[in-house]
């Protein structure tokens, strides 16, 4: 794909049907094991979903530093907070619908209020969870977690970035939420693609419209930009893996250049990533913004691709929103 900065080191297969795919959570599993090898203060706790969340690699390597809490998510994070108070670096994992979905108050009170560096890993987030349906398709977690004082919120785009993010969060000395998807998704970053907590990255340069995306939606944003380029429209794609703290400088710089912004997330549009971008731009660079995400509704059962299409989260549908924004908002 043209217009991709060389320093981003993206896969040569971006936009091709044969691009490799892997569940994002597998990158977390690899990263946690590597972090455990680097520092014996790192411990892991799970709520009876060790294999599913890919915490099993750490469990097998360091059984004495692993605790199976069982289906008790409130205990999961309060135990972790206590371990952090004793100098450990705890990672907790469960489905995001249950953690932070079920134990948000304990996260608020025992972790954030006490500034404990617990790493809350919410797997199976977004509608791409698929046939498990609305009960397991966590869509509200970005909004829930970014409002917590002191909480870092990260949504990796693929498994390679998830591994980097896990290693980075292990040593950032602050409460952190790591959001992971379930199904295999395109691996479009490489070991050389930059990642730093708090940084956003221009993955494709453009002049007509900015597409800011986080998590799995960044690849869809790249596909949208390719479709728009075929239509003669130059779209800039900004990947925002860190939702909090938000890289407002990179986002505002792009918004000033293009004058129009679309945000894309596999989560509730209200209160989530798109809202964070709107809040920042309203203060720094007011421009028209369209938020793509779930619009005040729950998910449904279906295949991941069926659901992404059903809720307007594919690259083709992002491109249609861009056309509408350009046709109806941007001055001729």
GROMACS .gro file of C-alpha atoms in nm:
model
  332
    1UNK     CA    1   0.000   0.000   0.000
    2UNK     CA    2   0.135   0.341  -0.093
    3UNK     CA    3   0.180   0.633   0.147
    4UNK     CA    4   0.287   0.409   0.437
    5UNK     CA    5   0.588   0.575   0.606
    6UNK     CA    6   0.896   0.355   0.586
    7UNK     CA    7   0.968   0.396   0.956
    8UNK     CA    8   0.641   0.219   1.043
    9UNK     CA    9   0.775  -0.113   0.910
   10UNK     CA   10   0.434  -0.262   0.834
   11UNK     CA   11   0.386  -0.602   0.673
   12UNK     CA   12   0.416  -0.613   0.296
   13UNK     CA   13   0.090  -0.809   0.293
   14UNK     CA   14  -0.130  -0.524   0.420
   15UNK     CA   15  -0.442  -0.520   0.205
   16UNK     CA   16  -0.385  -0.867   0.058
   17UNK     CA   17  -0.606  -1.169   0.115
   18UNK     CA   18  -0.312  -1.386   0.216
   19UNK     CA   19  -0.202  -1.179   0.515
   20UNK     CA   20  -0.117  -1.393   0.818
   21UNK     CA   21  -0.369  -1.397   1.102
   22UNK     CA   22  -0.336  -1.478   1.471
   23UNK     CA   23  -0.545  -1.406   1.782
   24UNK     CA   24  -0.423  -1.090   1.957
   25UNK     CA   25  -0.435  -1.273   2.291
   26UNK     CA   26  -0.158  -1.506   2.177
   27UNK     CA   27   0.076  -1.209   2.166
   28UNK     CA   28  -0.021  -1.130   2.523
   29UNK     CA   29   0.067  -1.485   2.627
   30UNK     CA   30   0.411  -1.461   2.469
   31UNK     CA   31   0.473  -1.118   2.617
   32UNK     CA   32   0.373  -1.221   2.969
   33UNK     CA   33   0.607  -1.521   2.963
   34UNK     CA   34   0.893  -1.300   2.843
   35UNK     CA   35   0.819  -1.044   3.113
   36UNK     CA   36   0.821  -1.322   3.371
   37UNK     CA   37   1.163  -1.430   3.252
   38UNK     CA   38   1.293  -1.077   3.296
   39UNK     CA   39   1.160  -1.009   3.648
   40UNK     CA   40   1.057  -1.256   3.916
   41UNK     CA   41   0.829  -0.995   4.077
   42UNK     CA   42   0.578  -1.061   3.801
   43UNK     CA   43   0.291  -1.285   3.906
   44UNK     CA   44  -0.022  -1.392   3.722
   45UNK     CA   45  -0.377  -1.453   3.840
   46UNK     CA   46  -0.667  -1.588   3.635
   47UNK     CA   47  -1.041  -1.642   3.681
   48UNK     CA   48  -1.070  -1.997   3.547
   49UNK     CA   49  -0.990  -1.899   3.186
   50UNK     CA   50  -0.616  -1.964   3.178
   51UNK     CA   51  -0.597  -2.137   2.841
   52UNK     CA   52  -0.854  -1.913   2.677
   53UNK     CA   53  -0.681  -1.590   2.778
   54UNK     CA   54  -0.339  -1.740   2.688
   55UNK     CA   55  -0.203  -1.701   3.041
   56UNK     CA   56  -0.121  -2.072   3.025
   57UNK     CA   57   0.231  -2.012   2.892
   58UNK     CA   58   0.320  -1.818   3.207
   59UNK     CA   59   0.147  -2.075   3.429
   60UNK     CA   60   0.347  -2.360   3.276
   61UNK     CA   61   0.678  -2.172   3.299
   62UNK     CA   62   0.629  -2.028   3.648
   63UNK     CA   63   0.374  -2.240   3.840
   64UNK     CA   64   0.485  -2.097   4.176
   65UNK     CA   65   0.403  -1.745   4.055
   66UNK     CA   66   0.058  -1.831   3.920
   67UNK     CA   67  -0.273  -1.830   4.110
   68UNK     CA   68  -0.595  -1.980   3.975
   69UNK     CA   69  -0.860  -1.777   4.155
   70UNK     CA   70  -1.158  -1.948   3.996
   71UNK     CA   71  -1.480  -1.780   3.890
   72UNK     CA   72  -1.443  -1.498   4.141
   73UNK     CA   73  -1.350  -1.181   3.956
   74UNK     CA   74  -1.380  -0.951   4.258
   75UNK     CA   75  -1.129  -1.168   4.443
   76UNK     CA   76  -0.912  -1.175   4.132
   77UNK     CA   77  -0.832  -0.804   4.140
   78UNK     CA   78  -0.834  -0.755   4.516
   79UNK     CA   79  -0.579  -1.034   4.559
   80UNK     CA   80  -0.372  -0.871   4.287
   81UNK     CA   81  -0.392  -0.534   4.462
   82UNK     CA   82  -0.265  -0.693   4.782
   83UNK     CA   83   0.022  -0.859   4.599
   84UNK     CA   84   0.111  -0.527   4.440
   85UNK     CA   85   0.117  -0.368   4.785
   86UNK     CA   86   0.380  -0.628   4.878
   87UNK     CA   87   0.603  -0.540   4.583
   88UNK     CA   88   0.478  -0.781   4.318
   89UNK     CA   89   0.376  -0.688   3.963
   90UNK     CA   90   0.047  -0.872   3.912
   91UNK     CA   91  -0.130  -0.946   3.585
   92UNK     CA   92  -0.493  -1.055   3.604
   93UNK     CA   93  -0.686  -1.207   3.316
   94UNK     CA   94  -1.045  -1.295   3.239
   95UNK     CA   95  -1.299  -1.217   2.973
   96UNK     CA   96  -1.349  -0.842   2.958
   97UNK     CA   97  -1.722  -0.891   3.017
   98UNK     CA   98  -1.631  -1.015   3.366
   99UNK     CA   99  -1.314  -0.817   3.435
  100UNK     CA  100  -1.358  -0.521   3.431
  101UNK     CA  101  -1.727  -0.582   3.365
  102UNK     CA  102  -1.807  -0.751   3.695
  103UNK     CA  103  -1.541  -0.613   3.926
  104UNK     CA  104  -1.509  -0.248   3.828
  105UNK     CA  105  -1.569  -0.124   4.181
  106UNK     CA  106  -1.288  -0.340   4.320
  107UNK     CA  107  -1.056  -0.216   4.045
  108UNK     CA  108  -1.149   0.142   4.132
  109UNK     CA  109  -1.110   0.107   4.508
  110UNK     CA  110  -0.832  -0.145   4.564
  111UNK     CA  111  -0.615  -0.075   4.258
  112UNK     CA  112  -0.664   0.281   4.135
  113UNK     CA  113  -0.737   0.457   4.462
  114UNK     CA  114  -0.423   0.302   4.609
  115UNK     CA  115  -0.219   0.348   4.289
  116UNK     CA  116  -0.125  -0.019   4.271
  117UNK     CA  117   0.050  -0.126   3.946
  118UNK     CA  118  -0.189  -0.410   3.867
  119UNK     CA  119  -0.229  -0.502   3.499
  120UNK     CA  120  -0.592  -0.589   3.424
  121UNK     CA  121  -0.616  -0.790   3.104
  122UNK     CA  122  -0.962  -0.807   2.948
  123UNK     CA  123  -0.980  -1.067   2.673
  124UNK     CA  124  -1.261  -1.141   2.428
  125UNK     CA  125  -1.356  -0.775   2.388
  126UNK     CA  126  -1.563  -0.639   2.100
  127UNK     CA  127  -1.829  -0.790   1.875
  128UNK     CA  128  -1.570  -1.005   1.694
  129UNK     CA  129  -1.602  -1.247   1.987
  130UNK     CA  130  -1.866  -1.390   1.754
  131UNK     CA  131  -2.124  -1.659   1.838
  132UNK     CA  132  -2.100  -1.620   2.218
  133UNK     CA  133  -2.326  -1.319   2.169
  134UNK     CA  134  -2.407  -1.006   2.361
  135UNK     CA  135  -2.333  -1.139   2.710
  136UNK     CA  136  -1.968  -1.200   2.619
  137UNK     CA  137  -1.914  -0.919   2.368
  138UNK     CA  138  -1.774  -0.653   2.599
  139UNK     CA  139  -1.829  -0.313   2.441
  140UNK     CA  140  -1.833  -0.078   2.739
  141UNK     CA  141  -1.487  -0.145   2.882
  142UNK     CA  142  -1.302   0.143   2.715
  143UNK     CA  143  -1.549   0.391   2.862
  144UNK     CA  144  -1.539   0.221   3.203
  145UNK     CA  145  -1.162   0.207   3.230
  146UNK     CA  146  -1.053   0.538   3.080
  147UNK     CA  147  -1.257   0.731   3.338
  148UNK     CA  148  -1.063   0.577   3.628
  149UNK     CA  149  -0.800   0.815   3.769
  150UNK     CA  150  -0.449   0.693   3.697
  151UNK     CA  151  -0.555   0.404   3.474
  152UNK     CA  152  -0.364   0.349   3.148
  153UNK     CA  153  -0.579   0.199   2.869
  154UNK     CA  154  -0.424   0.011   2.576
  155UNK     CA  155  -0.588  -0.169   2.280
  156UNK     CA  156  -0.325  -0.343   2.065
  157UNK     CA  157  -0.391  -0.377   1.692
  158UNK     CA  158  -0.253  -0.728   1.644
  159UNK     CA  159  -0.068  -1.006   1.822
  160UNK     CA  160   0.277  -0.861   1.757
  161UNK     CA  161   0.181  -0.529   1.911
  162UNK     CA  162   0.008  -0.709   2.200
  163UNK     CA  163   0.336  -0.878   2.288
  164UNK     CA  164   0.515  -0.542   2.291
  165UNK     CA  165   0.237  -0.380   2.492
  166UNK     CA  166   0.245  -0.656   2.753
  167UNK     CA  167   0.618  -0.614   2.802
  168UNK     CA  168   0.582  -0.237   2.823
  169UNK     CA  169   0.299  -0.248   3.076
  170UNK     CA  170   0.489  -0.492   3.296
  171UNK     CA  171   0.731  -0.216   3.387
  172UNK     CA  172   0.527   0.107   3.364
  173UNK     CA  173   0.458   0.115   3.742
  174UNK     CA  174   0.093   0.218   3.711
  175UNK     CA  175  -0.252   0.057   3.690
  176UNK     CA  176  -0.308  -0.055   3.333
  177UNK     CA  177  -0.590  -0.206   3.131
  178UNK     CA  178  -0.496  -0.418   2.829
  179UNK     CA  179  -0.785  -0.487   2.589
  180UNK     CA  180  -0.763  -0.804   2.377
  181UNK     CA  181  -0.979  -0.952   2.102
  182UNK     CA  182  -1.065  -1.321   2.073
  183UNK     CA  183  -1.057  -1.427   1.708
  184UNK     CA  184  -0.762  -1.439   1.472
  185UNK     CA  185  -0.702  -1.103   1.306
  186UNK     CA  186  -0.448  -0.978   1.049
  187UNK     CA  187  -0.090  -0.944   1.172
  188UNK     CA  188   0.016  -0.627   0.994
  189UNK     CA  189   0.280  -0.486   1.229
  190UNK     CA  190   0.627  -0.638   1.264
  191UNK     CA  191   0.892  -0.662   1.531
  192UNK     CA  192   1.035  -0.336   1.396
  193UNK     CA  193   0.708  -0.139   1.407
  194UNK     CA  194   0.736   0.119   1.686
  195UNK     CA  195   0.530   0.092   2.002
  196UNK     CA  196   0.545   0.312   2.308
  197UNK     CA  197   0.280   0.365   2.572
  198UNK     CA  198   0.116   0.705   2.514
  199UNK     CA  199   0.211   0.731   2.147
  200UNK     CA  200  -0.007   0.732   1.835
  201UNK     CA  201   0.136   0.657   1.491
  202UNK     CA  202   0.059   0.779   1.140
  203UNK     CA  203   0.051   0.451   0.949
  204UNK     CA  204  -0.052   0.609   0.622
  205UNK     CA  205  -0.010   0.972   0.522
  206UNK     CA  206  -0.300   1.163   0.370
  207UNK     CA  207  -0.442   1.510   0.315
  208UNK     CA  208  -0.821   1.487   0.273
  209UNK     CA  209  -0.946   1.312   0.587
  210UNK     CA  210  -0.806   1.153   0.903
  211UNK     CA  211  -0.911   0.808   1.024
  212UNK     CA  212  -0.813   0.751   1.387
  213UNK     CA  213  -0.850   0.390   1.494
  214UNK     CA  214  -0.764   0.168   1.787
  215UNK     CA  215  -0.734  -0.207   1.840
  216UNK     CA  216  -0.862  -0.435   1.565
  217UNK     CA  217  -1.016  -0.141   1.380
  218UNK     CA  218  -0.681  -0.004   1.271
  219UNK     CA  219  -0.646  -0.271   1.004
  220UNK     CA  220  -0.997  -0.190   0.884
  221UNK     CA  221  -0.894   0.176   0.869
  222UNK     CA  222  -0.601   0.084   0.645
  223UNK     CA  223  -0.836  -0.108   0.417
  224UNK     CA  224  -1.067   0.193   0.410
  225UNK     CA  225  -0.778   0.419   0.312
  226UNK     CA  226  -0.691   0.186   0.026
  227UNK     CA  227  -1.051   0.193  -0.098
  228UNK     CA  228  -1.060   0.571  -0.072
  229UNK     CA  229  -0.732   0.602  -0.262
  230UNK     CA  230  -0.890   0.410  -0.548
  231UNK     CA  231  -1.160   0.681  -0.545
  232UNK     CA  232  -0.904   0.961  -0.554
  233UNK     CA  233  -0.931   1.047  -0.183
  234UNK     CA  234  -0.620   1.077   0.034
  235UNK     CA  235  -0.691   0.940   0.383
  236UNK     CA  236  -0.447   0.964   0.671
  237UNK     CA  237  -0.460   0.666   0.910
  238UNK     CA  238  -0.359   0.730   1.271
  239UNK     CA  239  -0.320   0.420   1.486
  240UNK     CA  240  -0.392   0.492   1.853
  241UNK     CA  241  -0.302   0.186   2.062
  242UNK     CA  242  -0.293   0.390   2.383
  243UNK     CA  243  -0.638   0.534   2.450
  244UNK     CA  244  -0.522   0.682   2.780
  245UNK     CA  245  -0.299   0.877   2.804
  246UNK     CA  246  -0.405   0.995   2.459
  247UNK     CA  247  -0.144   1.127   2.216
  248UNK     CA  248  -0.334   1.449   2.152
  249UNK     CA  249  -0.045   1.612   1.967
  250UNK     CA  250  -0.031   1.352   1.690
  251UNK     CA  251  -0.408   1.342   1.653
  252UNK     CA  252  -0.449   1.721   1.651
  253UNK     CA  253  -0.166   1.764   1.402
  254UNK     CA  254  -0.341   1.529   1.161
  255UNK     CA  255  -0.678   1.694   1.221
  256UNK     CA  256  -0.536   2.039   1.144
  257UNK     CA  257  -0.395   1.906   0.817
  258UNK     CA  258  -0.707   1.731   0.688
  259UNK     CA  259  -0.990   1.920   0.859
  260UNK     CA  260  -1.206   1.607   0.900
  261UNK     CA  261  -1.178   1.313   1.139
  262UNK     CA  262  -1.334   0.969   1.165
  263UNK     CA  263  -1.278   0.752   1.472
  264UNK     CA  264  -1.319   0.375   1.467
  265UNK     CA  265  -1.342   0.133   1.756
  266UNK     CA  266  -1.491  -0.210   1.822
  267UNK     CA  267  -1.674  -0.076   2.127
  268UNK     CA  268  -1.952   0.160   2.231
  269UNK     CA  269  -1.910   0.490   2.050
  270UNK     CA  270  -2.046   0.672   2.356
  271UNK     CA  271  -1.781   0.739   2.618
  272UNK     CA  272  -1.509   0.533   2.449
  273UNK     CA  273  -1.216   0.601   2.220
  274UNK     CA  274  -1.409   0.826   1.982
  275UNK     CA  275  -1.533   1.034   2.273
  276UNK     CA  276  -1.176   1.071   2.399
  277UNK     CA  277  -1.069   1.202   2.057
  278UNK     CA  278  -1.366   1.441   2.045
  279UNK     CA  279  -1.283   1.575   2.390
  280UNK     CA  280  -0.926   1.644   2.286
  281UNK     CA  281  -1.010   1.803   1.952
  282UNK     CA  282  -1.280   2.025   2.102
  283UNK     CA  283  -1.006   2.193   2.304
  284UNK     CA  284  -0.715   2.180   2.060
  285UNK     CA  285  -0.852   2.174   1.708
  286UNK     CA  286  -1.231   2.174   1.664
  287UNK     CA  287  -1.315   1.990   1.341
  288UNK     CA  288  -1.609   1.776   1.226
  289UNK     CA  289  -1.583   1.421   1.366
  290UNK     CA  290  -1.776   1.104   1.289
  291UNK     CA  291  -1.751   0.822   1.544
  292UNK     CA  292  -1.772   0.466   1.414
  293UNK     CA  293  -1.854   0.207   1.677
  294UNK     CA  294  -2.151   0.047   1.846
  295UNK     CA  295  -2.438   0.297   1.864
  296UNK     CA  296  -2.620   0.247   2.192
  297UNK     CA  297  -2.691  -0.122   2.145
  298UNK     CA  298  -2.560  -0.464   2.239
  299UNK     CA  299  -2.405  -0.717   2.006
  300UNK     CA  300  -2.553  -1.032   1.855
  301UNK     CA  301  -2.448  -1.388   1.776
  302UNK     CA  302  -2.281  -1.452   1.442
  303UNK     CA  303  -1.944  -1.501   1.283
  304UNK     CA  304  -1.693  -1.223   1.345
  305UNK     CA  305  -1.709  -1.105   0.984
  306UNK     CA  306  -2.090  -1.110   0.982
  307UNK     CA  307  -2.097  -0.898   1.295
  308UNK     CA  308  -1.839  -0.647   1.176
  309UNK     CA  309  -2.045  -0.596   0.862
  310UNK     CA  310  -2.374  -0.587   1.053
  311UNK     CA  311  -2.251  -0.302   1.271
  312UNK     CA  312  -2.068  -0.102   1.005
  313UNK     CA  313  -1.716  -0.183   1.121
  314UNK     CA  314  -1.552  -0.300   0.798
  315UNK     CA  315  -1.306  -0.108   0.585
  316UNK     CA  316  -1.560  -0.068   0.305
  317UNK     CA  317  -1.814   0.080   0.546
  318UNK     CA  318  -1.558   0.317   0.698
  319UNK     CA  319  -1.483   0.439   0.346
  320UNK     CA  320  -1.855   0.507   0.288
  321UNK     CA  321  -1.867   0.720   0.604
  322UNK     CA  322  -1.564   0.910   0.477
  323UNK     CA  323  -1.738   0.977   0.146
  324UNK     CA  324  -2.046   1.105   0.327
  325UNK     CA  325  -1.839   1.330   0.551
  326UNK     CA  326  -1.646   1.471   0.258
  327UNK     CA  327  -1.959   1.524   0.049
  328UNK     CA  328  -2.169   1.689   0.317
  329UNK     CA  329  -1.930   1.867   0.552
  330UNK     CA  330  -1.602   1.966   0.391
  331UNK     CA  331  -1.614   2.291   0.195
  332UNK     CA  332  -1.587   2.247  -0.178
   0.00000   0.00000   0.00000
